[in-house]
Short mmCIF file of N, CA and C in Angstrom, two decimals:
data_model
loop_
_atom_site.label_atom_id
_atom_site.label_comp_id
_atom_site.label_asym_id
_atom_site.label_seq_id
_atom_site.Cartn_x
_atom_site.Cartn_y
_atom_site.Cartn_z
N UNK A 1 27.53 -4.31 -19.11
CA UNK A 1 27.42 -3.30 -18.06
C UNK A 1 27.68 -3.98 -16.72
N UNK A 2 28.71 -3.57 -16.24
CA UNK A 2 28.82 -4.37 -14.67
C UNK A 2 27.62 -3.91 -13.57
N UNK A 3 27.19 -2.64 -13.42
CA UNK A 3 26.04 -2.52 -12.69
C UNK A 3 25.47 -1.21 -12.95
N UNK A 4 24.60 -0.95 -12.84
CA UNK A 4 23.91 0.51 -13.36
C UNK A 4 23.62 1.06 -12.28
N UNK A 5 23.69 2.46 -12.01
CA UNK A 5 23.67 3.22 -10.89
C UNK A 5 21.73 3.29 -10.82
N UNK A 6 21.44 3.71 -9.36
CA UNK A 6 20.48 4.19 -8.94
C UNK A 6 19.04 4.59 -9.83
N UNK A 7 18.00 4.36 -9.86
CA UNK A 7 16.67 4.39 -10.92
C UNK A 7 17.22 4.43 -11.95
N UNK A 8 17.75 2.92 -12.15
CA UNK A 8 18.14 2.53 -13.44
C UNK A 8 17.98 1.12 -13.27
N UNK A 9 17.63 0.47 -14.45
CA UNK A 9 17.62 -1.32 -14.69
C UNK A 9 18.60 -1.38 -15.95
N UNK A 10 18.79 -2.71 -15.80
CA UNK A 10 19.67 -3.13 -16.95
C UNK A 10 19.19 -4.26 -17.61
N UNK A 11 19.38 -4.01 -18.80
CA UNK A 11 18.34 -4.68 -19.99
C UNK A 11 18.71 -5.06 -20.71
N UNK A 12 19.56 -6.09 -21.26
CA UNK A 12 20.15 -6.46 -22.53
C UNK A 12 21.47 -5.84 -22.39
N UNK A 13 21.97 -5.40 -21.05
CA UNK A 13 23.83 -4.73 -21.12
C UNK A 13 23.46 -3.65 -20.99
N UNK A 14 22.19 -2.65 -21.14
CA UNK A 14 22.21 -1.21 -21.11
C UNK A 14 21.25 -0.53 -20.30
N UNK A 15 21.33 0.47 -19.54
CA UNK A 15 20.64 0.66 -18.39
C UNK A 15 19.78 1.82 -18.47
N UNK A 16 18.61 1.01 -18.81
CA UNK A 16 17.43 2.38 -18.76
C UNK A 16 16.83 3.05 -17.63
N UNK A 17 16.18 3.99 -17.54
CA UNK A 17 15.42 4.99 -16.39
C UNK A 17 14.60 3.88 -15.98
N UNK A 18 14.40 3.67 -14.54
CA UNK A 18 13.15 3.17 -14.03
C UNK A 18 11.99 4.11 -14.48
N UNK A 19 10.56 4.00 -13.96
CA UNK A 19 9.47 5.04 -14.11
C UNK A 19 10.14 6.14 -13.53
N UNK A 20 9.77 7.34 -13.71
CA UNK A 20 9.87 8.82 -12.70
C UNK A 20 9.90 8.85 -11.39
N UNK A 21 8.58 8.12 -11.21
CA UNK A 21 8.75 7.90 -9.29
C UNK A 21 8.94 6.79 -8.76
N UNK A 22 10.04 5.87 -9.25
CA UNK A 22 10.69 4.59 -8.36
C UNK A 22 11.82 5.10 -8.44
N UNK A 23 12.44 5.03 -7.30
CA UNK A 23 13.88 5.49 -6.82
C UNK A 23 14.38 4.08 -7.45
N UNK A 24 14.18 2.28 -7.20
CA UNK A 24 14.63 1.48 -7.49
C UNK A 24 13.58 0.70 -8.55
N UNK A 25 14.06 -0.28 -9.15
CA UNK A 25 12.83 -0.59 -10.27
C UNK A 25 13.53 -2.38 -10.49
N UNK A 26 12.74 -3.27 -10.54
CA UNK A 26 12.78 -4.29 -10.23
C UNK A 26 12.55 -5.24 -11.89
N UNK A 27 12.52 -5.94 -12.37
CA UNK A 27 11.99 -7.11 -13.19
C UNK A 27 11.28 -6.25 -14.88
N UNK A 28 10.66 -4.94 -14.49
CA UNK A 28 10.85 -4.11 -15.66
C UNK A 28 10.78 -2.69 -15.01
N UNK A 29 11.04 -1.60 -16.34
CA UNK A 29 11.14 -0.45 -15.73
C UNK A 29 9.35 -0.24 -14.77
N UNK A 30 8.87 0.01 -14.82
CA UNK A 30 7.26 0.58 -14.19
C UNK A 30 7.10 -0.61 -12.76
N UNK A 31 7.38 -1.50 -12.38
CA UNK A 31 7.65 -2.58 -11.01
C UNK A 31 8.47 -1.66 -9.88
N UNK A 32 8.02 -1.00 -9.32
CA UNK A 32 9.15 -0.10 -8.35
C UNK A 32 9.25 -0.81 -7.23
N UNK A 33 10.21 -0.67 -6.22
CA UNK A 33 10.94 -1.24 -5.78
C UNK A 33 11.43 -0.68 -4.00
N UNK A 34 11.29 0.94 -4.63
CA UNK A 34 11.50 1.75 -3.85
C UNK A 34 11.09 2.95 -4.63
N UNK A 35 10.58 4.16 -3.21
CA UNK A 35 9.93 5.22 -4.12
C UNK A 35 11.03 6.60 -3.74
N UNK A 36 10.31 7.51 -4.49
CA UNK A 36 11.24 8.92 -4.18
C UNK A 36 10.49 9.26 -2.80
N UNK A 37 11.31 9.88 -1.98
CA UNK A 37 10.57 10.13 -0.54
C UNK A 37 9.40 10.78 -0.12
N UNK A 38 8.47 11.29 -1.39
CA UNK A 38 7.69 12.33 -0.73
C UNK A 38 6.50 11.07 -1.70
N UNK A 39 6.50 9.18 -2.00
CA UNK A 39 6.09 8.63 -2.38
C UNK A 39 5.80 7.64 -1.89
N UNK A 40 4.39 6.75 -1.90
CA UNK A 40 4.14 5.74 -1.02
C UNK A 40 4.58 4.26 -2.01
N UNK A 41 5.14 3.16 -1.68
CA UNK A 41 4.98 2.06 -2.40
C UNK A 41 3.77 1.33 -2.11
N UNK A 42 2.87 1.20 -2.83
CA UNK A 42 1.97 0.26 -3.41
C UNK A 42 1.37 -0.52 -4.43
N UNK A 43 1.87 -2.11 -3.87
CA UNK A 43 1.79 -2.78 -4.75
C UNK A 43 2.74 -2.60 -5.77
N UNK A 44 4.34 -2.36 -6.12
CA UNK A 44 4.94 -1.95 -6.36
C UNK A 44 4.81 -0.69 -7.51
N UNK A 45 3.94 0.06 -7.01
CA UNK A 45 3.48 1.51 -7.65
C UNK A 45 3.94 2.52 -6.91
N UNK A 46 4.20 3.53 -7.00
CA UNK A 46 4.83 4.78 -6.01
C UNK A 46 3.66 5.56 -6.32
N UNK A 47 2.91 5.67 -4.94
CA UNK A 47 1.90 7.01 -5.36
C UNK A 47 2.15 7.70 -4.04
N UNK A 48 0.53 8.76 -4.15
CA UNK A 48 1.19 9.90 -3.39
C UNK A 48 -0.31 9.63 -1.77
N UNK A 49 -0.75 8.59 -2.03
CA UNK A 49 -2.00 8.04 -0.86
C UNK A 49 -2.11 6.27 -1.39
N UNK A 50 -2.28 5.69 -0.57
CA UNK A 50 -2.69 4.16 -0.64
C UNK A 50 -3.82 4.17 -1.34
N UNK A 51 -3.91 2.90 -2.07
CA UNK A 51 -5.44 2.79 -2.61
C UNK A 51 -6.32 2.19 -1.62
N UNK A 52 -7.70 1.81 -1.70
CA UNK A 52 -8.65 1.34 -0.98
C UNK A 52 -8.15 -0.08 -0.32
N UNK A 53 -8.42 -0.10 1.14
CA UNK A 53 -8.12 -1.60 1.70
C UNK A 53 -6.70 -1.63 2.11
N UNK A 54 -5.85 -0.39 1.78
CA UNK A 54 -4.06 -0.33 1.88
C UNK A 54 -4.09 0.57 3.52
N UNK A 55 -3.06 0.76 4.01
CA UNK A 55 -2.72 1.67 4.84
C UNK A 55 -0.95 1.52 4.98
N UNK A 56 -0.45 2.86 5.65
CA UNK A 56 0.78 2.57 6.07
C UNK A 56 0.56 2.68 7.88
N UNK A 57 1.46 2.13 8.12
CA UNK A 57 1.70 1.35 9.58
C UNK A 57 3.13 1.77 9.89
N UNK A 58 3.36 1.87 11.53
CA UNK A 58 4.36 2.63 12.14
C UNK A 58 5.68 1.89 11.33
N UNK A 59 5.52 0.24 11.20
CA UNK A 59 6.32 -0.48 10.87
C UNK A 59 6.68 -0.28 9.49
N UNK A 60 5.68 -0.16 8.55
CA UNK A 60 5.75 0.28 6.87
C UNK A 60 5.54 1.84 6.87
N UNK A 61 6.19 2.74 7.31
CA UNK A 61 5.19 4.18 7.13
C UNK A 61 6.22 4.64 5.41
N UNK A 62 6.69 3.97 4.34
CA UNK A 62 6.52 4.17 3.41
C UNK A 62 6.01 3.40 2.65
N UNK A 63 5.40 2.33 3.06
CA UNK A 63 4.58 1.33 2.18
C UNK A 63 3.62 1.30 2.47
N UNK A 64 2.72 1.12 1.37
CA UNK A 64 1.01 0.82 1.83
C UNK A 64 1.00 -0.79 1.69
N UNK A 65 0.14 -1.24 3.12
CA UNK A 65 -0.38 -2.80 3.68
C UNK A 65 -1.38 -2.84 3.50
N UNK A 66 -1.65 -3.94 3.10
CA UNK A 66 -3.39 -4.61 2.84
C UNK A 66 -4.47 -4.39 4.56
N UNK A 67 -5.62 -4.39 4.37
CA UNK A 67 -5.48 -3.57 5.72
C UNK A 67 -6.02 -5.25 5.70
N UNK A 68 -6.92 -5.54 7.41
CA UNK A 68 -6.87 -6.82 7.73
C UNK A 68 -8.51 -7.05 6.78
N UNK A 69 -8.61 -8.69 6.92
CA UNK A 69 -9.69 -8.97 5.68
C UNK A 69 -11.26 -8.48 6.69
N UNK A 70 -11.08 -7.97 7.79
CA UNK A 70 -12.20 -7.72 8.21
C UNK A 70 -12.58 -6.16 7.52
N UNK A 71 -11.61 -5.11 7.33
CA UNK A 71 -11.97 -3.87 6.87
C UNK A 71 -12.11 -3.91 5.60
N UNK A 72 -12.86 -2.94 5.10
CA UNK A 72 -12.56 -2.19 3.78
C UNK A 72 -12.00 -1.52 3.56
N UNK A 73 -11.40 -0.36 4.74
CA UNK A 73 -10.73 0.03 5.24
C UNK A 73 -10.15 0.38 6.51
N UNK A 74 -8.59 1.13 6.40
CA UNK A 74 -8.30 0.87 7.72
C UNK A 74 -6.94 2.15 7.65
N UNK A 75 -6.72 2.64 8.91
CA UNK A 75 -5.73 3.48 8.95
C UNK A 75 -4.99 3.17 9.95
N UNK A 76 -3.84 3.64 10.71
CA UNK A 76 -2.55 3.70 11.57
C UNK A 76 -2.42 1.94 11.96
N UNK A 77 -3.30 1.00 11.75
CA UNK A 77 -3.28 -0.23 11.90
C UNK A 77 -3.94 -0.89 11.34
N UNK A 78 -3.90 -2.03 11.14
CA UNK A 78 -4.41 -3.10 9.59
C UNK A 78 -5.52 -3.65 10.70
N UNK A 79 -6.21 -3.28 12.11
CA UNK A 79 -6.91 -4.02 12.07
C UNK A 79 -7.84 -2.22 12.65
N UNK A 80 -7.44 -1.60 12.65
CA UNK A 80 -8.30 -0.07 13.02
C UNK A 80 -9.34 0.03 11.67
N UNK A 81 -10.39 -0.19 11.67
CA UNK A 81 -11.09 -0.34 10.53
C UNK A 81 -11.99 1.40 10.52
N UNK A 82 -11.47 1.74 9.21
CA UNK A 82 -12.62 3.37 9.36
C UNK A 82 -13.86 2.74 8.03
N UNK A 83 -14.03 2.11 7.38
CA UNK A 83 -15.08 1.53 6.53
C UNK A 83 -15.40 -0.26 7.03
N UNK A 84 -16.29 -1.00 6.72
CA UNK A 84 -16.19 -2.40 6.74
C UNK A 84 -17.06 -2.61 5.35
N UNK A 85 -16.80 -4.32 5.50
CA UNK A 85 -17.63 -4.75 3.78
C UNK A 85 -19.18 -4.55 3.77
N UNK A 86 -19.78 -4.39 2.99
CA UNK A 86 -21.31 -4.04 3.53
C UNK A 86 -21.97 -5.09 3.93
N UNK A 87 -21.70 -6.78 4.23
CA UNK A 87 -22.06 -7.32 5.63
C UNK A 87 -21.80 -7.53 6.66
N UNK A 88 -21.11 -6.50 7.02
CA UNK A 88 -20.36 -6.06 8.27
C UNK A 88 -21.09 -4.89 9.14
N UNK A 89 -21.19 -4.80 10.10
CA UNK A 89 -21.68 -3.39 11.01
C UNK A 89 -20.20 -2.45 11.67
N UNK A 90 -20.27 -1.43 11.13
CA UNK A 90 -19.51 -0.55 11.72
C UNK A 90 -19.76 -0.21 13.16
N UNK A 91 -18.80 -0.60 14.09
CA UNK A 91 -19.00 -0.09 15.55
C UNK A 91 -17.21 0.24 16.42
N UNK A 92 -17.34 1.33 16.58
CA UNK A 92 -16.32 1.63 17.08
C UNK A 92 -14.58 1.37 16.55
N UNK A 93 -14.34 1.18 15.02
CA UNK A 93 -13.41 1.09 14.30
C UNK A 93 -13.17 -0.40 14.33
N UNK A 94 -14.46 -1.07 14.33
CA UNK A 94 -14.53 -2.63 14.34
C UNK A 94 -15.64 -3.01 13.38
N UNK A 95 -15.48 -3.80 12.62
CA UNK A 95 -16.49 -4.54 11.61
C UNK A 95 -16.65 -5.25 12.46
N UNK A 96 -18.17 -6.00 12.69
CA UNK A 96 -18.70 -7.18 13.20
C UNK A 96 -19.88 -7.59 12.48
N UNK A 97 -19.97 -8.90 13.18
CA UNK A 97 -21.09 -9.38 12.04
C UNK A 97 -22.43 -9.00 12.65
N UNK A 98 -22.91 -8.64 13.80
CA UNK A 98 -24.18 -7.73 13.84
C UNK A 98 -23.82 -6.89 15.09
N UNK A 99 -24.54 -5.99 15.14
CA UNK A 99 -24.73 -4.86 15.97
C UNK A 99 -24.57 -5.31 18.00
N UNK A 100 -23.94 -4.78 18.05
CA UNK A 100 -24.28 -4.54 19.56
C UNK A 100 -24.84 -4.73 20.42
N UNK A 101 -25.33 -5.75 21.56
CA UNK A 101 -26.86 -5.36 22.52
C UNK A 101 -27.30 -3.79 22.69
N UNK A 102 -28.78 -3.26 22.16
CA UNK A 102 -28.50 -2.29 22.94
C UNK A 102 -28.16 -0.79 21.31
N UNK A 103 -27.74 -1.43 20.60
CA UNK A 103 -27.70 -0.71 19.13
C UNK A 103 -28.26 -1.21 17.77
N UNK A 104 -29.14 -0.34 16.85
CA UNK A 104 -29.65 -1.14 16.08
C UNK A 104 -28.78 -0.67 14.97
N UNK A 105 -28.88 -1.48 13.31
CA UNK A 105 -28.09 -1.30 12.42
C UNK A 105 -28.80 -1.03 11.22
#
């Protein structure tokens, strides 16, 4: 097979379907690569929301990013934290390691 068109891999000379929702599919069929447009890549998975700790960013807005190691989570930026790890204090879309002057936890 000289090259196999579009959500397709080639396998031994013959070119099978990637998964359903990878537009491109990489090393085996289910490894996506690229997703169908109304799909997020994560972790080379195409879903339809990031998993926990992921976000997409102006720069990735079809990929989900690890958010930064201070969140548990995080949205429009890897360091905008909307959860932290539970020895962390939530204050103002910031994990820190204790509370505030002035706020208790």
């Amino acid at each position: 097979v000289e090259s196999c068109p579009q959500s397709t891999l080639e396998q031994d000379g013959v070119c099978y379907d990637c998964d359903s929702n990878c537009l491109e599919c990489s090393g085996d069929l289910k490894t996506c690569t690229q997703c169908s447009p109304e799909l997020l890549l994560d972790q080379n998975r195409c879903v339809s929301e990031c998993s926990q700790g992921f976000t997409t960013t102006s720069d990735s807005p079809k990929e989900c990013v690890q958010c930064s190691e201070i969140c548990k989570d995080c949205e429009t930026t890897l360091t905008n934290c909307t959860s932290c790890h539970s020895e962390k204090f939530f204050f103002e879309n910031d994990c820190l390691d204790s509370c505030p002057s002035g706020y208790l936890g």
